[in-house]
Short mmCIF file of C-alpha atoms and ligand atoms in Angstrom, two decimals:
data_model
loop_
_atom_site.label_atom_id
_atom_site.label_comp_id
_atom_site.label_asym_id
_atom_site.label_seq_id
_atom_site.Cartn_x
_atom_site.Cartn_y
_atom_site.Cartn_z
CA MET A 1 -54.85 -48.18 -21.36
CA ILE A 2 -56.30 -46.27 -18.30
CA THR A 3 -55.23 -42.43 -18.64
CA VAL A 4 -55.92 -39.80 -16.60
CA LEU A 5 -59.44 -37.62 -16.26
CA LYS A 6 -60.26 -35.12 -18.08
CA GLY A 7 -58.97 -32.09 -17.14
CA THR A 8 -56.34 -33.23 -14.55
CA HIS A 9 -53.04 -33.94 -15.15
CA ASP A 10 -50.06 -35.71 -13.77
CA VAL A 11 -47.43 -33.76 -12.34
CA ILE A 12 -43.94 -35.37 -12.79
CA LEU A 13 -40.35 -35.30 -12.53
CA ASP A 14 -38.81 -32.25 -13.06
CA GLU A 15 -42.22 -30.39 -13.41
CA ALA A 16 -43.01 -31.72 -10.09
CA SER A 17 -39.45 -30.09 -9.07
CA LYS A 18 -40.97 -26.55 -10.33
CA TYR A 19 -44.29 -27.47 -8.85
CA THR A 20 -42.42 -27.88 -5.14
CA TYR A 21 -39.87 -24.93 -5.61
CA VAL A 22 -42.77 -22.66 -6.87
CA GLU A 23 -44.87 -23.76 -3.24
CA GLN A 24 -41.84 -23.36 -0.94
CA VAL A 25 -41.05 -19.78 -2.24
CA LEU A 26 -44.79 -18.44 -1.85
CA ILE A 27 -44.75 -20.27 1.71
CA ARG A 28 -40.88 -18.81 2.66
CA VAL A 29 -42.43 -15.17 2.10
CA ALA A 30 -46.09 -16.18 3.88
CA GLU A 31 -43.95 -16.84 7.18
CA THR A 32 -41.96 -13.73 6.67
CA TYR A 33 -45.12 -12.00 7.41
CA GLY A 34 -46.37 -14.61 10.21
CA PHE A 35 -48.83 -16.34 8.45
CA LYS A 36 -49.08 -20.31 9.68
CA GLU A 37 -49.80 -23.02 7.66
CA PHE A 38 -53.23 -24.58 7.70
CA ARG A 39 -54.21 -28.12 6.05
CA THR A 40 -57.93 -28.76 6.32
CA PRO A 41 -59.92 -32.02 4.75
CA ILE A 42 -60.48 -31.62 0.62
CA ILE A 43 -63.78 -33.66 1.06
CA GLU A 44 -66.02 -30.66 3.47
CA ALA A 45 -70.04 -31.13 3.95
CA SER A 46 -71.63 -29.00 0.70
CA ASN A 47 -73.74 -26.36 2.86
CA LEU A 48 -70.14 -25.16 3.72
CA PHE A 49 -69.43 -24.17 0.14
CA THR A 50 -73.29 -23.49 -0.59
CA ARG A 51 -73.44 -20.55 2.35
CA SER A 52 -70.05 -19.26 2.19
CA VAL A 53 -68.68 -19.24 -1.84
CA GLY A 54 -73.00 -18.34 -2.54
CA ASP A 55 -75.11 -19.56 -4.85
CA SER A 56 -74.78 -16.87 -7.49
CA SER A 57 -71.07 -17.85 -8.14
CA ASP A 58 -70.29 -20.25 -11.17
CA ILE A 59 -69.00 -22.25 -8.30
CA VAL A 60 -71.87 -23.44 -6.24
CA ARG A 61 -73.98 -23.04 -9.65
CA LYS A 62 -72.08 -25.62 -11.93
CA GLU A 63 -68.52 -26.30 -10.69
CA MET A 64 -68.63 -28.12 -7.75
CA TYR A 65 -67.77 -32.18 -7.32
CA THR A 66 -70.81 -33.49 -5.03
CA PHE A 67 -71.97 -36.75 -3.69
CA LEU A 68 -73.52 -38.62 -1.69
CA ASP A 69 -70.64 -40.59 0.87
CA LYS A 70 -72.12 -44.22 2.42
CA GLY A 71 -73.77 -42.50 5.27
CA GLU A 72 -76.13 -40.15 2.56
CA ARG A 73 -74.19 -37.06 3.43
CA SER A 74 -73.59 -34.57 0.81
CA ILE A 75 -70.12 -33.87 0.22
CA THR A 76 -67.97 -31.86 -2.21
CA LEU A 77 -64.75 -31.82 -2.71
CA ARG A 78 -63.42 -28.56 -1.97
CA PRO A 79 -63.69 -25.90 -4.93
CA GLU A 80 -60.99 -23.15 -3.27
CA LEU A 81 -59.47 -23.50 0.72
CA THR A 82 -60.75 -20.15 2.02
CA ALA A 83 -63.87 -21.24 3.72
CA GLY A 84 -62.68 -24.81 4.86
CA VAL A 85 -59.69 -22.48 6.41
CA VAL A 86 -62.38 -20.05 7.90
CA ARG A 87 -64.73 -22.90 9.34
CA SER A 88 -61.31 -24.55 10.89
CA MET A 89 -60.32 -21.94 12.92
CA VAL A 90 -63.95 -21.22 13.64
CA ASN A 91 -63.91 -25.10 15.09
CA ASN A 92 -60.64 -24.45 16.22
CA LYS A 93 -61.55 -21.96 18.61
CA LEU A 94 -58.92 -19.63 17.44
CA PHE A 95 -60.47 -16.42 17.08
CA ILE A 96 -59.62 -14.89 20.46
CA GLU A 97 -59.04 -11.14 20.41
CA GLN A 98 -55.71 -10.94 21.54
CA ASP A 99 -54.24 -12.92 18.84
CA TYR A 100 -56.10 -10.67 15.95
CA PRO A 101 -55.51 -10.81 13.37
CA LYS A 102 -55.38 -14.70 12.80
CA LYS A 103 -53.13 -15.50 9.70
CA ALA A 104 -52.73 -18.33 7.57
CA TYR A 105 -51.95 -19.85 4.66
CA TYR A 106 -52.25 -23.16 2.57
CA VAL A 107 -51.14 -25.06 -0.39
CA GLY A 108 -53.36 -28.11 -1.96
CA PRO A 109 -55.33 -29.46 -4.76
CA CYS A 110 -58.68 -27.98 -5.44
CA PHE A 111 -61.82 -29.00 -7.52
CA ARG A 112 -63.62 -27.40 -10.10
CA TYR A 113 -66.45 -29.49 -12.43
CA GLU A 114 -65.26 -26.51 -15.62
CA ARG A 115 -64.59 -27.02 -19.31
CA PRO A 116 -61.39 -27.52 -19.57
CA GLN A 117 -58.69 -25.23 -21.59
CA GLN A 118 -55.56 -23.46 -21.33
CA GLY A 119 -54.72 -22.67 -17.71
CA ARG A 120 -58.23 -24.11 -16.22
CA TYR A 121 -58.16 -27.74 -14.98
CA ARG A 122 -60.64 -30.04 -12.77
CA GLN A 123 -57.72 -29.88 -10.33
CA PHE A 124 -55.62 -27.75 -9.82
CA ASN A 125 -53.70 -26.31 -7.26
CA GLN A 126 -53.47 -23.09 -4.70
CA PHE A 127 -51.90 -21.19 -2.51
CA GLY A 128 -53.47 -18.67 -1.10
CA VAL A 129 -53.37 -16.86 2.79
CA GLU A 130 -56.15 -15.42 4.95
CA CYS A 131 -56.15 -12.91 7.17
CA VAL A 132 -59.31 -12.10 10.06
CA GLY A 133 -59.62 -9.52 12.45
CA VAL A 134 -58.43 -6.41 12.88
CA ASN A 135 -60.29 -4.92 10.70
CA ASN A 136 -58.65 -1.56 8.67
CA SER A 137 -57.22 -0.69 5.56
CA TYR A 138 -53.47 -1.79 6.99
CA ARG A 139 -54.32 -5.37 7.12
CA ASP A 140 -55.81 -5.30 3.69
CA SER A 141 -53.25 -3.90 2.26
CA GLU A 142 -50.36 -5.78 3.90
CA VAL A 143 -51.78 -8.62 2.47
CA ILE A 144 -51.77 -7.44 -1.41
CA ILE A 145 -48.46 -6.67 -1.02
CA LEU A 146 -47.64 -10.17 0.43
CA ALA A 147 -48.88 -11.54 -3.10
CA TYR A 148 -47.24 -8.74 -5.03
CA ASN A 149 -44.31 -9.17 -3.61
CA ALA A 150 -44.68 -13.30 -3.25
CA LEU A 151 -44.55 -13.34 -7.95
CA LYS A 152 -41.73 -10.86 -7.39
CA MET A 153 -40.19 -13.51 -5.20
CA LEU A 154 -40.33 -15.23 -8.33
CA GLY A 155 -39.02 -13.48 -10.31
CA PHE A 156 -42.06 -11.85 -12.10
CA LYS A 157 -41.32 -8.36 -12.92
CA ASP A 158 -44.10 -6.54 -14.39
CA ILE A 159 -46.95 -8.05 -13.00
CA THR A 160 -50.48 -6.10 -13.66
CA LEU A 161 -52.27 -5.82 -10.02
CA LYS A 162 -55.74 -4.58 -11.02
CA ILE A 163 -57.82 -3.62 -7.66
CA ASN A 164 -61.42 -2.60 -6.99
CA THR A 165 -63.47 -1.80 -4.64
CA LEU A 166 -66.92 -3.35 -3.96
CA GLY A 167 -68.10 -1.36 -1.20
CA ASP A 168 -69.63 -1.64 2.07
CA GLU A 169 -73.24 -2.83 2.00
CA GLU A 170 -75.20 0.55 1.50
CA SER A 171 -73.11 1.05 -1.80
CA ARG A 172 -73.75 -2.71 -3.19
CA LEU A 173 -76.95 -2.32 -2.31
CA ASN A 174 -77.90 1.38 -4.66
CA TYR A 175 -75.04 -0.30 -7.37
CA LYS A 176 -77.27 -2.76 -7.95
CA THR A 177 -80.18 -1.60 -8.16
CA VAL A 178 -78.72 0.85 -10.76
CA LEU A 179 -77.31 -2.31 -12.55
CA LYS A 180 -80.60 -4.17 -12.75
CA GLU A 181 -82.18 -1.19 -14.56
CA TYR A 182 -79.37 -0.76 -16.76
CA PHE A 183 -79.70 -4.57 -17.55
CA LYS A 184 -82.65 -5.25 -18.17
CA GLU A 185 -82.57 -3.52 -21.47
CA HIS A 186 -80.21 -5.64 -22.33
CA LEU A 187 -81.07 -9.10 -21.30
CA ASN A 188 -82.20 -10.45 -24.46
CA SER A 189 -79.04 -10.49 -26.15
CA MET A 190 -77.46 -11.61 -23.38
CA CYS A 191 -76.00 -15.35 -22.17
CA PRO A 192 -78.07 -17.61 -20.40
CA ASP A 193 -75.50 -17.75 -17.55
CA CYS A 194 -76.33 -14.03 -16.91
CA HIS A 195 -80.03 -13.97 -17.37
CA GLU A 196 -79.11 -16.06 -13.53
CA ARG A 197 -76.83 -13.89 -12.34
CA TYR A 198 -79.45 -10.84 -13.01
CA ASN A 199 -81.77 -12.44 -10.66
CA LEU A 200 -79.33 -14.06 -8.05
CA ASN A 201 -76.81 -10.96 -8.17
CA PRO A 202 -76.00 -8.80 -11.07
CA LEU A 203 -72.44 -7.53 -9.79
CA ARG A 204 -71.78 -11.18 -11.35
CA ILE A 205 -73.06 -9.73 -14.60
CA LEU A 206 -69.63 -8.08 -14.67
CA ASP A 207 -67.39 -10.84 -14.63
CA CYS A 208 -69.31 -12.81 -17.22
CA LYS A 209 -66.23 -14.35 -19.93
CA VAL A 210 -68.44 -14.15 -22.62
CA HIS A 211 -67.25 -12.00 -25.48
CA GLU A 212 -70.71 -10.44 -26.83
CA ASP A 213 -71.48 -9.80 -23.06
CA GLN A 214 -68.47 -7.87 -22.42
CA GLU A 215 -69.34 -5.41 -24.81
CA ILE A 216 -72.59 -4.50 -23.08
CA VAL A 217 -70.36 -4.58 -19.34
CA LYS A 218 -68.08 -2.02 -20.92
CA ASN A 219 -70.87 0.33 -21.00
CA ALA A 220 -72.88 0.01 -17.51
CA PRO A 221 -72.61 2.67 -14.46
CA LYS A 222 -69.87 2.14 -12.32
CA MET A 223 -69.51 0.86 -9.22
CA SER A 224 -67.28 4.28 -7.77
CA ASN A 225 -70.30 6.63 -8.46
CA PHE A 226 -72.12 4.64 -5.68
CA LEU A 227 -70.01 4.21 -2.98
CA THR A 228 -70.41 6.02 0.21
CA GLU A 229 -67.95 7.82 2.06
CA ASN A 230 -66.83 5.62 3.99
CA ALA A 231 -66.25 2.96 1.44
CA LYS A 232 -64.10 5.61 -0.39
CA LYS A 233 -62.09 6.47 2.66
CA ALA A 234 -61.24 2.57 2.87
CA PHE A 235 -60.32 2.40 -0.86
CA GLU A 236 -58.28 5.46 -0.86
CA GLU A 237 -56.14 4.28 2.23
CA VAL A 238 -55.14 0.99 0.92
CA LYS A 239 -53.92 2.19 -2.63
CA ALA A 240 -51.73 4.99 -0.80
CA ILE A 241 -50.75 2.09 2.01
CA LEU A 242 -49.93 0.57 -1.49
CA THR A 243 -47.98 3.37 -3.67
CA GLU A 244 -45.80 3.85 -0.01
CA ASN A 245 -44.75 0.38 -0.58
CA GLY A 246 -43.41 0.85 -4.52
CA VAL A 247 -46.55 -1.62 -5.45
CA LYS A 248 -47.71 -0.74 -9.24
CA TYR A 249 -51.61 -1.29 -9.39
CA ASP A 250 -54.76 0.01 -12.03
CA VAL A 251 -57.92 0.56 -10.56
CA ASP A 252 -60.59 -1.47 -12.85
CA ASP A 253 -64.36 -0.87 -11.72
CA SER A 254 -65.40 -3.65 -13.61
CA LEU A 255 -63.75 -5.87 -11.61
CA VAL A 256 -65.83 -7.76 -9.40
CA ARG A 257 -64.42 -11.36 -8.42
CA GLY A 258 -66.52 -14.41 -9.09
CA LEU A 259 -67.06 -14.98 -5.48
CA ASP A 260 -70.40 -13.97 -3.26
CA TYR A 261 -68.46 -13.33 -0.10
CA TYR A 262 -66.58 -10.47 -0.86
CA SER A 263 -66.80 -6.82 0.05
CA GLY A 264 -64.54 -3.77 0.11
CA VAL A 265 -61.30 -4.50 -1.51
CA VAL A 266 -60.97 -6.80 -4.17
CA PHE A 267 -57.75 -7.66 -6.66
CA GLU A 268 -56.22 -9.92 -9.38
CA PHE A 269 -52.76 -10.64 -10.60
CA HIS A 270 -52.27 -10.37 -13.94
CA TYR A 271 -49.73 -11.73 -16.35
CA THR A 272 -49.31 -12.14 -20.35
CA SER A 273 -46.09 -14.34 -21.03
CA LYS A 274 -43.75 -12.78 -24.04
CA GLN A 275 -45.73 -15.19 -26.09
CA GLY A 276 -48.16 -13.48 -26.05
CA LYS A 277 -50.30 -16.57 -24.17
CA ASN A 278 -53.04 -15.10 -21.16
CA TYR A 279 -53.51 -18.16 -18.73
CA GLY A 280 -56.30 -15.11 -16.86
CA ALA A 281 -55.64 -14.50 -13.39
CA ILE A 282 -52.99 -16.20 -12.01
CA GLY A 283 -53.94 -14.34 -8.55
CA ALA A 284 -56.49 -13.14 -6.93
CA GLY A 285 -58.50 -12.14 -3.61
CA GLY A 286 -60.04 -9.58 -1.74
CA HIS A 287 -61.69 -8.49 1.78
CA TYR A 288 -64.66 -10.26 3.04
CA ASN A 289 -67.56 -8.71 5.72
CA LYS A 290 -69.12 -11.73 6.13
CA LEU A 291 -67.75 -15.19 5.80
CA VAL A 292 -66.42 -15.54 9.31
CA LYS A 293 -70.06 -14.57 11.29
CA GLU A 294 -71.82 -17.08 8.04
CA LEU A 295 -69.62 -20.18 9.58
CA GLU A 296 -71.03 -18.55 12.98
CA GLY A 297 -67.65 -17.14 13.89
CA PRO A 298 -67.14 -13.87 15.48
CA ASP A 299 -68.40 -10.82 13.58
CA ILE A 300 -65.16 -10.12 12.10
CA GLU A 301 -63.83 -9.47 8.74
CA GLY A 302 -61.27 -10.77 6.75
CA ILE A 303 -58.79 -10.73 3.67
CA GLY A 304 -57.68 -13.08 1.58
CA PHE A 305 -56.25 -14.28 -1.88
CA ALA A 306 -55.64 -17.30 -3.44
CA MET A 307 -52.99 -18.29 -6.00
CA GLY A 308 -52.98 -21.21 -9.00
CA ILE A 309 -50.04 -23.00 -9.16
CA GLU A 310 -50.39 -24.67 -12.56
CA ARG A 311 -50.99 -20.99 -13.90
CA LEU A 312 -48.24 -19.64 -12.15
CA VAL A 313 -45.61 -22.37 -13.66
CA SER A 314 -47.01 -22.49 -17.12
CA VAL A 315 -46.24 -18.63 -17.00
CA MET A 316 -42.55 -19.04 -15.53
CA ASN A 317 -41.94 -21.49 -17.79
CA ASP A 318 -43.17 -19.41 -21.27
CA ASP A 319 -40.84 -17.18 -19.56
CA ASN A 320 -38.42 -19.21 -18.71
CA LEU A 321 -37.75 -17.93 -15.03
CA PHE A 322 -36.93 -21.23 -14.38
CA ASP A 323 -33.82 -21.26 -16.44
CA GLU A 324 -32.30 -18.25 -13.75
CA ILE A 325 -33.70 -21.01 -10.49
CA ASP A 326 -30.84 -23.63 -9.37
CA LEU A 327 -33.46 -26.65 -9.73
CA GLU A 328 -30.00 -28.51 -9.06
CA ASP A 329 -31.02 -30.02 -5.98
CA THR A 330 -33.45 -31.99 -7.71
CA MET A 331 -30.20 -33.85 -9.31
CA LEU A 332 -28.68 -36.94 -7.87
CA ASP A 333 -25.62 -36.24 -6.32
CA VAL A 334 -24.00 -39.66 -5.93
CA TYR A 335 -24.63 -42.91 -7.57
CA ILE A 336 -22.77 -45.94 -6.87
CA LEU A 337 -21.69 -48.88 -9.13
CA PRO A 338 -21.07 -52.25 -7.13
CA ILE A 339 -18.70 -54.48 -9.11
CA GLY A 340 -20.47 -57.72 -9.13
CA GLU A 341 -22.86 -59.07 -7.34
CA GLU A 342 -21.36 -59.29 -3.91
CA ASN A 343 -20.62 -55.65 -3.48
CA ILE A 344 -24.51 -54.92 -3.30
CA ALA A 345 -24.96 -54.98 0.12
CA TYR A 346 -21.92 -53.29 1.05
CA SER A 347 -23.10 -50.41 -1.23
CA LEU A 348 -26.28 -50.59 0.28
CA SER A 349 -24.72 -49.42 4.02
CA PHE A 350 -22.64 -47.19 2.20
CA ALA A 351 -24.84 -45.06 0.56
CA ASN A 352 -26.98 -44.69 4.16
CA LYS A 353 -23.64 -43.05 5.23
CA LEU A 354 -23.44 -40.84 2.56
CA ARG A 355 -27.33 -39.96 2.48
CA SER A 356 -27.34 -39.22 6.45
CA LEU A 357 -24.80 -36.51 5.34
CA GLY A 358 -26.45 -35.29 3.03
CA TYR A 359 -25.63 -36.69 0.17
CA ALA A 360 -28.70 -37.91 -2.29
CA THR A 361 -27.31 -41.43 -3.49
CA GLU A 362 -28.35 -43.62 -5.39
CA VAL A 363 -27.30 -48.12 -5.81
CA CYS A 364 -27.29 -49.76 -8.85
CA LEU A 365 -29.32 -52.48 -7.58
CA GLU A 366 -28.79 -55.42 -10.34
CA ASN A 367 -25.28 -57.01 -11.50
CA LYS A 368 -24.08 -55.39 -14.64
CA GLY A 369 -20.98 -54.10 -16.46
CA MET A 370 -19.17 -51.18 -15.98
CA SER A 371 -19.98 -49.57 -19.36
CA GLN A 372 -24.41 -50.27 -18.34
CA MET A 373 -23.67 -48.51 -15.13
CA PHE A 374 -21.64 -45.73 -16.42
CA LYS A 375 -24.82 -45.35 -18.53
CA LYS A 376 -27.22 -45.58 -15.50
CA ALA A 377 -25.96 -42.95 -12.97
CA GLU A 378 -26.00 -40.10 -16.51
CA ARG A 379 -29.70 -41.64 -17.39
CA ARG A 380 -29.81 -40.43 -13.51
CA ARG A 381 -28.28 -36.97 -13.91
CA ALA A 382 -25.86 -37.67 -10.95
CA LYS A 383 -22.94 -35.76 -10.30
CA LEU A 384 -20.61 -37.97 -9.81
CA ALA A 385 -20.50 -42.49 -9.72
CA LEU A 386 -18.50 -43.71 -7.36
CA ILE A 387 -17.28 -47.37 -7.53
CA LEU A 388 -16.80 -50.13 -5.06
CA GLY A 389 -15.72 -53.45 -6.10
CA GLU A 390 -13.25 -56.35 -3.98
CA ASN A 391 -9.77 -54.24 -4.16
CA GLU A 392 -11.06 -51.19 -3.26
CA ILE A 393 -12.97 -52.34 -0.24
CA LYS A 394 -9.97 -54.28 0.54
CA ASN A 395 -7.44 -50.98 0.15
CA GLY A 396 -9.98 -49.12 1.79
CA GLU A 397 -10.20 -46.86 -1.27
CA VAL A 398 -13.39 -45.76 -3.73
CA VAL A 399 -12.90 -44.44 -7.74
CA VAL A 400 -14.83 -41.48 -7.75
CA LYS A 401 -15.75 -40.27 -11.48
CA ASN A 402 -16.80 -36.59 -11.99
CA LEU A 403 -19.43 -36.53 -14.93
CA ALA A 404 -20.14 -33.45 -16.35
CA LEU A 405 -15.61 -32.87 -16.57
CA LYS A 406 -15.15 -36.91 -17.18
CA GLU A 407 -12.61 -37.14 -15.03
CA GLN A 408 -11.27 -40.37 -12.97
CA GLU A 409 -9.65 -40.36 -9.55
CA THR A 410 -9.25 -42.57 -6.65
CA ILE A 411 -9.68 -41.29 -3.51
CA LYS A 412 -8.65 -42.92 0.13
CA MET A 413 -11.88 -43.54 2.29
CA GLU A 414 -10.94 -41.30 4.83
CA ASP A 415 -11.13 -38.52 2.67
CA LEU A 416 -14.15 -39.03 0.85
CA VAL A 417 -16.59 -36.57 2.78
CA GLU A 418 -13.92 -33.54 2.37
CA TYR A 419 -13.38 -34.43 -1.55
CA LEU A 420 -17.72 -35.01 -1.87
CA ASP A 421 -18.17 -31.73 0.00
CA GLU A 422 -15.68 -29.36 -1.96
CA ILE A 423 -17.05 -30.81 -5.29
CA LEU A 424 -20.85 -31.11 -4.31
CA ILE A 425 -20.60 -27.99 -2.42
CA LYS A 426 -18.33 -25.99 -4.09
CA GLU A 427 -21.21 -26.08 -7.20
CA GLU A 428 -24.20 -24.76 -5.48
P1 LIG B 1 -61.53 -17.46 -13.40
O1 LIG B 1 -62.01 -15.76 -13.51
O2 LIG B 1 -60.56 -17.70 -14.50
O3 LIG B 1 -62.39 -18.40 -13.58
P2 LIG B 1 -61.63 -17.63 -10.43
O4 LIG B 1 -62.20 -16.38 -10.01
O5 LIG B 1 -62.48 -18.55 -10.38
O6 LIG B 1 -60.89 -17.60 -11.52
P3 LIG B 1 -60.73 -17.65 -7.95
O7 LIG B 1 -61.56 -19.14 -7.65
O8 LIG B 1 -60.37 -16.85 -7.28
O9 LIG B 1 -60.61 -17.64 -9.44
O10 LIG B 1 -58.97 -18.66 -7.72
C1 LIG B 1 -57.95 -18.13 -7.38
C2 LIG B 1 -56.57 -18.46 -8.17
O11 LIG B 1 -56.81 -19.71 -9.12
C3 LIG B 1 -57.37 -18.09 -10.43
O12 LIG B 1 -56.55 -16.58 -10.08
C4 LIG B 1 -56.36 -18.68 -10.83
O13 LIG B 1 -54.95 -18.59 -10.97
C5 LIG B 1 -56.50 -20.31 -10.02
N1 LIG B 1 -57.72 -21.08 -10.53
C6 LIG B 1 -58.97 -21.05 -10.46
N2 LIG B 1 -59.76 -22.08 -11.24
C7 LIG B 1 -58.73 -22.62 -11.70
C8 LIG B 1 -58.52 -24.47 -13.05
N3 LIG B 1 -59.53 -24.30 -12.73
N4 LIG B 1 -57.49 -24.12 -13.29
C9 LIG B 1 -56.64 -23.69 -12.99
N5 LIG B 1 -56.02 -22.56 -12.10
C10 LIG B 1 -57.36 -22.11 -10.98
MG1 LIG B 2 -63.76 -19.40 -12.29
#
């Protein structure tokens, strides 16, 4: 039997309805903030990511799905969408000053060659936004507020929002020098990845997930002591705007994020489900200063975040957040039971009429006995079963059985629509 590849998973049936629900809530919230959808390709030139995400990131160092295509071009399955969205803004010449900020949202699959574990897949889905141009703290804060409110809309009550600032270039340069001095003495006992990080970008060591290394990281010098006045001011402004908007946050001065293009405010959303399971960050993002220019756009800055749909659905499942949500829409409204082969064709066109009125309808496509058809209707989780036989059709009637209430009645064809509206719309 052929099975799914390691680290991938089928999203099917009820689970798929939950994914759709979560994505639609997130999309709706983004649209209320004036963001527009971007659908960019899953395959991109590999150097899009080496140039943007950065050589020192886990993604570029070891997680990219990269291959040569038949034309010997190096192609990568996108590990994230920010780079592609910004590339597309540049390619499509969307950077027109009068239109700033440019606001994009996206949703779709990403690919990373990771060790599969709880909340970590090789193919997973992200929803995210990018807001580029108009470089100030109002813009940065508004994107964080959007993310926070989107999680509230999904029913999360206690979200932990961790924020930090990576400062400006000057702040980071100073800080990196001090960090290198500090880690030099501890490097011997640290993981091989941290050795590489030490040379490529010592900030990245702060993001190490190895337990022993985290102990060393705890005592490292703090970024906050190396911020320039400007960087400090920008961070204070963001915090003040968040507070004014009822957004609670914890400053975490070892938060650095995994990608190289960040600078300024960075943030992560964490949530531990009632069962105590921790899936890692359910969403994360930050400000970027050089990404747009690096991809040959104008010298403007942006901010964005991404949320992992898999992690969101997992915690929502654990905390029964879907129980309060009406996923009923995914149920079938009507299942038609044609009596006798000769009435299947009639039932098919009748079903189309109901569908055109908006009712999800299916027909039993084989000639089966009544009780078998009723079983099928139940297995399909239909709300109503409609019986169409010779007599009913001749008399302009239909027998309707409410499968939940187990009540059956005969309705005149001309009254059917009103009857369905009554039953099915009232239910919602
Ligand atoms: P982590 O530190 O957990 O590896 P990251 O820093 O690599 O996360 P980002 O690149 O910021 O994560 O991606 C944003 C969000 O996408 C994460 O917060 C998470 O919810 C989700 N995500 C990232 N990698 C995976 C994965 N392999 N499987 C499922 N979801 C993921
Ligand atoms: Mg990662």
